[in-house]
Amino acid sequence: MSMSRIEPSARVADQVFEAIHEAIIRGDLPAGKRLNMRELSDELGTSTMPVREAIRRLEEMGLAEAVPYRGAIVRGFTDKELLDLYAVRRRLEVDAATLGTARSSATTIARMVEEFGAMERAVEAADPVDYLDRDEGFLAVLYEESDNAVLVEMIRTLWHRCRSYKLLGAQRAMAAGDGAPLLDHQRALLAAVRAGDAERAGVITGESIDSATTRIGEAIRPASDDTD
């Protein structure tokens, strides 16, 4: 792990949460990793109390779970959770893409082009974390044009909840040496936004999430099958 030590302040609990949360989001604390309070507090330079509070908050977010005789671990992968998360994402993001495209402007398109270029560079560099950050930035530009802050907030919450799944899918595509699945739908989405075709943007968004669901499912099912 490579988490920075926490500087003393009134926000120690928040800093600890943010540090562990970031480590999970970036894959430094992978799915199944035990969240040992003593180890984490030693690395961050704090007492165990703020670490315990951070783990509780992570459990509430669905990023960690308590396992008998092991304590808390970074939440692992299940086919059921994947399908449930991505089904909800599909409903919300299709609406956000449709609404956002209908309200998009030249500025929207310019910002999406910038983020898409960064996505291409991340794929070329085989950097799945940077790719996901840029992909979410690309989509957020469009979704924020929906003028529905609650919708965007719910989508962002789901992105956090399924980050481990998203990371697994991006790593799988990059390991195969084929970045096309990570760029093709977003390239098509950008074209739909440029054309002002809101209906097409919604369709492409749904197809993109369906494709990701299949890719990630193929990655987690062999492990699940081995335990049957």
mmCIF file of C-alpha atoms in Angstrom:
data_model
loop_
_atom_site.group_PDB
_atom_site.id
_atom_site.type_symbol
_atom_site.label_atom_id
_atom_site.label_comp_id
_atom_site.label_asym_id
_atom_site.label_seq_id
_atom_site.Cartn_x
_atom_site.Cartn_y
_atom_site.Cartn_z
ATOM 1 C CA MET A 1 0.000 0.000 0.000
ATOM 2 C CA SER A 2 1.063 3.603 -0.420
ATOM 3 C CA MET A 3 -1.195 5.720 1.758
ATOM 4 C CA SER A 4 0.231 8.967 3.166
ATOM 5 C CA ARG A 5 0.424 9.459 6.912
ATOM 6 C CA ILE A 6 -2.300 11.648 8.404
ATOM 7 C CA GLU A 7 -1.437 15.083 9.738
ATOM 8 C CA PRO A 8 -2.986 15.885 13.144
ATOM 9 C CA SER A 9 -6.087 18.060 12.899
ATOM 10 C CA ALA A 10 -9.721 18.248 13.906
ATOM 11 C CA ARG A 11 -10.547 16.331 10.710
ATOM 12 C CA VAL A 12 -8.493 13.225 11.452
ATOM 13 C CA ALA A 13 -11.524 10.924 11.163
ATOM 14 C CA ASP A 14 -12.451 12.383 7.775
ATOM 15 C CA GLN A 15 -8.858 12.214 6.558
ATOM 16 C CA VAL A 16 -8.578 8.564 7.560
ATOM 17 C CA PHE A 17 -11.815 7.738 5.770
ATOM 18 C CA GLU A 18 -10.700 9.591 2.646
ATOM 19 C CA ALA A 19 -7.308 7.840 2.639
ATOM 20 C CA ILE A 20 -8.751 4.332 2.948
ATOM 21 C CA HIS A 21 -11.589 5.112 0.553
ATOM 22 C CA GLU A 22 -9.086 6.381 -2.041
ATOM 23 C CA ALA A 23 -6.926 3.269 -1.590
ATOM 24 C CA ILE A 24 -9.957 1.079 -2.344
ATOM 25 C CA ILE A 25 -11.031 3.190 -5.314
ATOM 26 C CA ARG A 26 -7.543 3.039 -6.826
ATOM 27 C CA GLY A 27 -7.200 -0.699 -6.237
ATOM 28 C CA ASP A 28 -4.381 -0.390 -3.673
ATOM 29 C CA LEU A 29 -6.705 -2.224 -1.281
ATOM 30 C CA PRO A 30 -8.188 -4.886 -3.596
ATOM 31 C CA ALA A 31 -11.406 -6.857 -3.176
ATOM 32 C CA GLY A 32 -11.066 -9.412 -0.396
ATOM 33 C CA LYS A 33 -8.262 -7.526 1.360
ATOM 34 C CA ARG A 34 -8.587 -7.567 5.141
ATOM 35 C CA LEU A 35 -8.885 -4.101 6.691
ATOM 36 C CA ASN A 36 -6.690 -4.653 9.723
ATOM 37 C CA MET A 37 -7.258 -1.724 12.044
ATOM 38 C CA ARG A 38 -3.833 -1.910 13.694
ATOM 39 C CA GLU A 39 -1.982 -2.091 10.367
ATOM 40 C CA LEU A 40 -3.987 0.759 8.879
ATOM 41 C CA SER A 41 -3.586 2.979 11.944
ATOM 42 C CA ASP A 42 0.182 2.344 11.983
ATOM 43 C CA GLU A 43 0.515 3.203 8.279
ATOM 44 C CA LEU A 44 -1.592 6.346 8.611
ATOM 45 C CA GLY A 45 -0.022 7.380 11.899
ATOM 46 C CA THR A 46 -3.262 7.538 13.911
ATOM 47 C CA SER A 47 -4.994 5.671 16.677
ATOM 48 C CA THR A 48 -7.379 2.832 15.823
ATOM 49 C CA MET A 49 -10.474 4.865 16.706
ATOM 50 C CA PRO A 50 -10.688 6.912 13.452
ATOM 51 C CA VAL A 51 -9.844 3.764 11.465
ATOM 52 C CA ARG A 52 -12.725 1.925 13.112
ATOM 53 C CA GLU A 53 -15.050 4.819 12.238
ATOM 54 C CA ALA A 54 -13.776 4.869 8.648
ATOM 55 C CA ILE A 55 -14.412 1.144 8.249
ATOM 56 C CA ARG A 56 -17.938 1.575 9.600
ATOM 57 C CA ARG A 57 -18.608 4.282 7.005
ATOM 58 C CA LEU A 58 -17.150 2.091 4.255
ATOM 59 C CA GLU A 59 -19.474 -0.735 5.300
ATOM 60 C CA GLU A 60 -22.440 1.644 5.088
ATOM 61 C CA MET A 61 -21.338 2.585 1.556
ATOM 62 C CA GLY A 62 -21.102 -1.056 0.529
ATOM 63 C CA LEU A 63 -17.340 -0.913 -0.069
ATOM 64 C CA ALA A 64 -16.450 -3.076 2.925
ATOM 65 C CA GLU A 65 -18.133 -5.904 4.785
ATOM 66 C CA ALA A 66 -17.729 -7.714 8.094
ATOM 67 C CA VAL A 67 -16.734 -11.372 7.794
ATOM 68 C CA PRO A 68 -16.941 -13.762 10.782
ATOM 69 C CA TYR A 69 -13.512 -14.522 12.295
ATOM 70 C CA ARG A 70 -11.768 -12.174 9.845
ATOM 71 C CA GLY A 71 -13.136 -8.742 10.665
ATOM 72 C CA ALA A 72 -13.780 -6.222 7.907
ATOM 73 C CA ILE A 73 -12.602 -6.804 4.350
ATOM 74 C CA VAL A 74 -12.878 -4.882 1.097
ATOM 75 C CA ARG A 75 -16.108 -6.134 -0.414
ATOM 76 C CA GLY A 76 -15.576 -8.868 -2.990
ATOM 77 C CA PHE A 77 -17.300 -9.700 -6.250
ATOM 78 C CA THR A 78 -20.604 -11.525 -6.721
ATOM 79 C CA ASP A 79 -22.519 -12.069 -9.923
ATOM 80 C CA LYS A 80 -25.780 -11.054 -8.239
ATOM 81 C CA GLU A 81 -24.412 -7.735 -6.997
ATOM 82 C CA LEU A 82 -22.864 -7.007 -10.397
ATOM 83 C CA LEU A 83 -26.189 -7.512 -12.162
ATOM 84 C CA ASP A 84 -28.110 -5.512 -9.557
ATOM 85 C CA LEU A 85 -25.684 -2.567 -9.571
ATOM 86 C CA TYR A 86 -25.427 -2.370 -13.321
ATOM 87 C CA ALA A 87 -29.176 -2.715 -13.838
ATOM 88 C CA VAL A 88 -29.727 0.368 -11.670
ATOM 89 C CA ARG A 89 -26.854 2.204 -13.332
ATOM 90 C CA ARG A 90 -28.365 1.459 -16.723
ATOM 91 C CA ARG A 91 -31.726 2.991 -15.820
ATOM 92 C CA LEU A 92 -30.209 6.137 -14.347
ATOM 93 C CA GLU A 93 -27.441 6.705 -16.863
ATOM 94 C CA VAL A 94 -29.622 6.219 -19.938
ATOM 95 C CA ASP A 95 -31.879 8.973 -18.598
ATOM 96 C CA ALA A 96 -28.906 11.188 -17.721
ATOM 97 C CA ALA A 97 -27.352 10.764 -21.175
ATOM 98 C CA THR A 98 -30.650 11.459 -22.930
ATOM 99 C CA LEU A 99 -31.393 14.568 -20.875
ATOM 100 C CA GLY A 100 -27.810 15.790 -20.996
ATOM 101 C CA THR A 101 -27.568 15.481 -24.772
ATOM 102 C CA ALA A 102 -30.775 17.449 -25.235
ATOM 103 C CA ARG A 103 -29.255 20.311 -23.219
ATOM 104 C CA SER A 104 -25.645 20.048 -24.395
ATOM 105 C CA SER A 105 -23.691 22.963 -25.815
ATOM 106 C CA ALA A 106 -20.440 23.586 -27.657
ATOM 107 C CA THR A 107 -18.771 23.884 -24.270
ATOM 108 C CA THR A 108 -20.113 20.474 -23.247
ATOM 109 C CA ILE A 109 -18.723 18.912 -26.398
ATOM 110 C CA ALA A 110 -15.327 20.598 -26.006
ATOM 111 C CA ARG A 111 -14.995 19.297 -22.432
ATOM 112 C CA MET A 112 -16.031 15.793 -23.501
ATOM 113 C CA VAL A 113 -13.473 15.842 -26.323
ATOM 114 C CA GLU A 114 -10.774 16.786 -23.811
ATOM 115 C CA GLU A 115 -11.724 13.959 -21.447
ATOM 116 C CA PHE A 116 -11.979 11.474 -24.317
ATOM 117 C CA GLY A 117 -8.446 12.337 -25.418
ATOM 118 C CA ALA A 118 -7.250 11.678 -21.871
ATOM 119 C CA MET A 119 -9.109 8.346 -21.908
ATOM 120 C CA GLU A 120 -7.294 7.347 -25.104
ATOM 121 C CA ARG A 121 -3.932 8.169 -23.530
ATOM 122 C CA ALA A 122 -4.808 6.161 -20.423
ATOM 123 C CA VAL A 123 -5.702 3.130 -22.530
ATOM 124 C CA GLU A 124 -2.499 3.518 -24.540
ATOM 125 C CA ALA A 125 -0.538 3.639 -21.277
ATOM 126 C CA ALA A 126 -2.480 0.621 -19.944
ATOM 127 C CA ASP A 127 -3.456 2.609 -16.835
ATOM 128 C CA PRO A 128 -6.876 1.334 -15.721
ATOM 129 C CA VAL A 129 -7.225 3.725 -12.777
ATOM 130 C CA ASP A 130 -6.565 6.824 -14.882
ATOM 131 C CA TYR A 131 -8.850 5.441 -17.576
ATOM 132 C CA LEU A 132 -11.728 5.074 -15.107
ATOM 133 C CA ASP A 133 -11.138 8.540 -13.680
ATOM 134 C CA ARG A 134 -11.242 10.025 -17.189
ATOM 135 C CA ASP A 135 -14.220 7.916 -18.240
ATOM 136 C CA GLU A 136 -16.209 9.122 -15.236
ATOM 137 C CA GLY A 137 -15.107 12.683 -15.984
ATOM 138 C CA PHE A 138 -16.249 12.301 -19.593
ATOM 139 C CA LEU A 139 -19.666 11.020 -18.560
ATOM 140 C CA ALA A 140 -20.051 13.519 -15.714
ATOM 141 C CA VAL A 141 -19.680 16.421 -18.161
ATOM 142 C CA LEU A 142 -22.679 15.104 -20.099
ATOM 143 C CA TYR A 143 -24.772 13.963 -17.143
ATOM 144 C CA GLU A 144 -24.422 17.302 -15.376
ATOM 145 C CA GLU A 145 -26.150 18.906 -18.374
ATOM 146 C CA SER A 146 -29.296 16.993 -17.350
ATOM 147 C CA ASP A 147 -29.852 19.785 -14.790
ATOM 148 C CA ASN A 148 -30.810 17.154 -12.217
ATOM 149 C CA ALA A 149 -28.339 17.233 -9.331
ATOM 150 C CA VAL A 150 -30.023 14.336 -7.520
ATOM 151 C CA LEU A 151 -29.727 12.102 -10.574
ATOM 152 C CA VAL A 152 -26.026 12.900 -10.950
ATOM 153 C CA GLU A 153 -25.387 12.379 -7.232
ATOM 154 C CA MET A 154 -27.031 8.945 -7.333
ATOM 155 C CA ILE A 155 -24.953 7.946 -10.357
ATOM 156 C CA ARG A 156 -21.740 9.071 -8.668
ATOM 157 C CA THR A 157 -22.664 7.059 -5.566
ATOM 158 C CA LEU A 158 -23.143 3.971 -7.734
ATOM 159 C CA TRP A 159 -19.814 4.593 -9.447
ATOM 160 C CA HIS A 160 -18.136 4.504 -6.047
ATOM 161 C CA ARG A 161 -20.053 1.385 -5.028
ATOM 162 C CA CYS A 162 -19.062 -0.539 -8.162
ATOM 163 C CA ARG A 163 -15.531 0.853 -8.578
ATOM 164 C CA SER A 164 -13.912 -2.525 -7.858
ATOM 165 C CA TYR A 165 -16.051 -4.093 -10.579
ATOM 166 C CA LYS A 166 -15.186 -1.307 -13.019
ATOM 167 C CA LEU A 167 -11.484 -1.689 -12.247
ATOM 168 C CA LEU A 168 -11.657 -5.429 -12.851
ATOM 169 C CA GLY A 169 -13.347 -4.889 -16.221
ATOM 170 C CA ALA A 170 -10.793 -2.291 -17.346
ATOM 171 C CA GLN A 171 -7.885 -4.463 -16.231
ATOM 172 C CA ARG A 172 -9.323 -7.427 -18.130
ATOM 173 C CA ALA A 173 -9.641 -5.451 -21.374
ATOM 174 C CA MET A 174 -6.153 -3.967 -21.062
ATOM 175 C CA ALA A 175 -4.591 -7.335 -20.204
ATOM 176 C CA ALA A 176 -6.082 -8.691 -23.433
ATOM 177 C CA GLY A 177 -4.288 -5.915 -25.308
ATOM 178 C CA ASP A 178 -7.527 -4.639 -26.809
ATOM 179 C CA GLY A 179 -8.584 -1.160 -25.739
ATOM 180 C CA ALA A 180 -11.460 -0.982 -28.240
ATOM 181 C CA PRO A 181 -14.147 -2.107 -25.765
ATOM 182 C CA LEU A 182 -13.085 0.717 -23.448
ATOM 183 C CA LEU A 183 -13.353 3.433 -26.101
ATOM 184 C CA ASP A 184 -15.809 2.442 -28.831
ATOM 185 C CA HIS A 185 -19.041 3.208 -26.971
ATOM 186 C CA GLN A 186 -17.756 6.503 -25.621
ATOM 187 C CA ARG A 187 -16.574 7.518 -29.083
ATOM 188 C CA ALA A 188 -20.063 6.749 -30.405
ATOM 189 C CA LEU A 189 -21.633 8.635 -27.497
ATOM 190 C CA LEU A 190 -19.543 11.694 -28.290
ATOM 191 C CA ALA A 191 -20.708 11.522 -31.910
ATOM 192 C CA ALA A 192 -24.352 11.342 -30.786
ATOM 193 C CA VAL A 193 -23.905 14.380 -28.531
ATOM 194 C CA ARG A 194 -22.276 16.304 -31.359
ATOM 195 C CA ALA A 195 -25.268 15.441 -33.570
ATOM 196 C CA GLY A 196 -27.720 16.458 -30.840
ATOM 197 C CA ASP A 197 -29.287 12.987 -31.044
ATOM 198 C CA ALA A 198 -30.570 12.479 -27.494
ATOM 199 C CA GLU A 199 -32.342 9.198 -28.247
ATOM 200 C CA ARG A 200 -29.209 7.722 -29.797
ATOM 201 C CA ALA A 201 -27.112 8.864 -26.836
ATOM 202 C CA GLY A 202 -29.421 6.976 -24.489
ATOM 203 C CA VAL A 203 -29.236 3.812 -26.586
ATOM 204 C CA ILE A 204 -25.436 3.920 -26.738
ATOM 205 C CA THR A 205 -25.197 4.450 -22.987
ATOM 206 C CA GLY A 206 -27.356 1.393 -22.364
ATOM 207 C CA GLU A 207 -25.256 -0.675 -24.781
ATOM 208 C CA SER A 208 -22.060 0.502 -23.079
ATOM 209 C CA ILE A 209 -23.276 -0.605 -19.651
ATOM 210 C CA ASP A 210 -24.513 -3.929 -21.055
ATOM 211 C CA SER A 211 -21.090 -4.520 -22.608
ATOM 212 C CA ALA A 212 -19.315 -3.710 -19.344
ATOM 213 C CA THR A 213 -21.650 -6.023 -17.421
ATOM 214 C CA THR A 214 -20.790 -8.902 -19.744
ATOM 215 C CA ARG A 215 -17.043 -8.192 -19.643
ATOM 216 C CA ILE A 216 -16.931 -7.994 -15.852
ATOM 217 C CA GLY A 217 -19.207 -11.024 -15.471
ATOM 218 C CA GLU A 218 -16.824 -13.107 -17.564
ATOM 219 C CA ALA A 219 -13.987 -12.037 -15.270
ATOM 220 C CA ILE A 220 -15.689 -12.935 -11.985
ATOM 221 C CA ARG A 221 -17.598 -16.085 -12.910
ATOM 222 C CA PRO A 222 -14.620 -18.434 -13.275
ATOM 223 C CA ALA A 223 -13.622 -17.604 -9.691
ATOM 224 C CA SER A 224 -17.207 -18.178 -8.567
ATOM 225 C CA ASP A 225 -17.404 -21.464 -10.465
ATOM 226 C CA ASP A 226 -14.265 -22.746 -8.734
ATOM 227 C CA THR A 227 -15.980 -22.475 -5.361
ATOM 228 C CA ASP A 228 -19.207 -24.239 -6.372
#
